[in-house]
Steps between C-alpha positions, in 0.01 A plus 500: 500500500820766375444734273776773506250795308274584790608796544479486918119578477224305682314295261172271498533130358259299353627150542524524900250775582734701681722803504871492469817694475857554455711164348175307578281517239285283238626603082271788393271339324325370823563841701322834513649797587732625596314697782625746716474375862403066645130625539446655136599171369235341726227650347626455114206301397266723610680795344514291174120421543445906559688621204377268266134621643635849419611404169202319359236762639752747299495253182105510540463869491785527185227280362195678546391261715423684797379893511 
């Protein structure tokens, strides 16, 4: 679980539903981030789940789907 390009951030990953840091985590295709601080990284689902809320009520007014 080594990957030298985290960058020292605090990251979310996928495969063990956890948060992790420094020399200790998973490649980046099974990470999200990197965050700023443990407790950001927590909560990166729900941010994802947020922002793509954001994005597709956007995409629905670009649309003319919504007045």
């Amino acid at each position: 679980m080594s990957d030298s390009g985290s960058g020292g951030g605090w990251f979310w990953c996928l495969r063990h539903h956890r948060v992790e840091h420094g020399d200790d985590v998973c490649p980046a295709q099974y990470r999200l981030g990197p965050y700023a601080t443990a407790d950001e990284a927590s909560h990166a689902l729900e941010t994802v789940e947020k922002r793509n809320a954001d994005w597709d009520a956007e995409d629905a007014r670009w649309n003319g789907e919504v007045s």
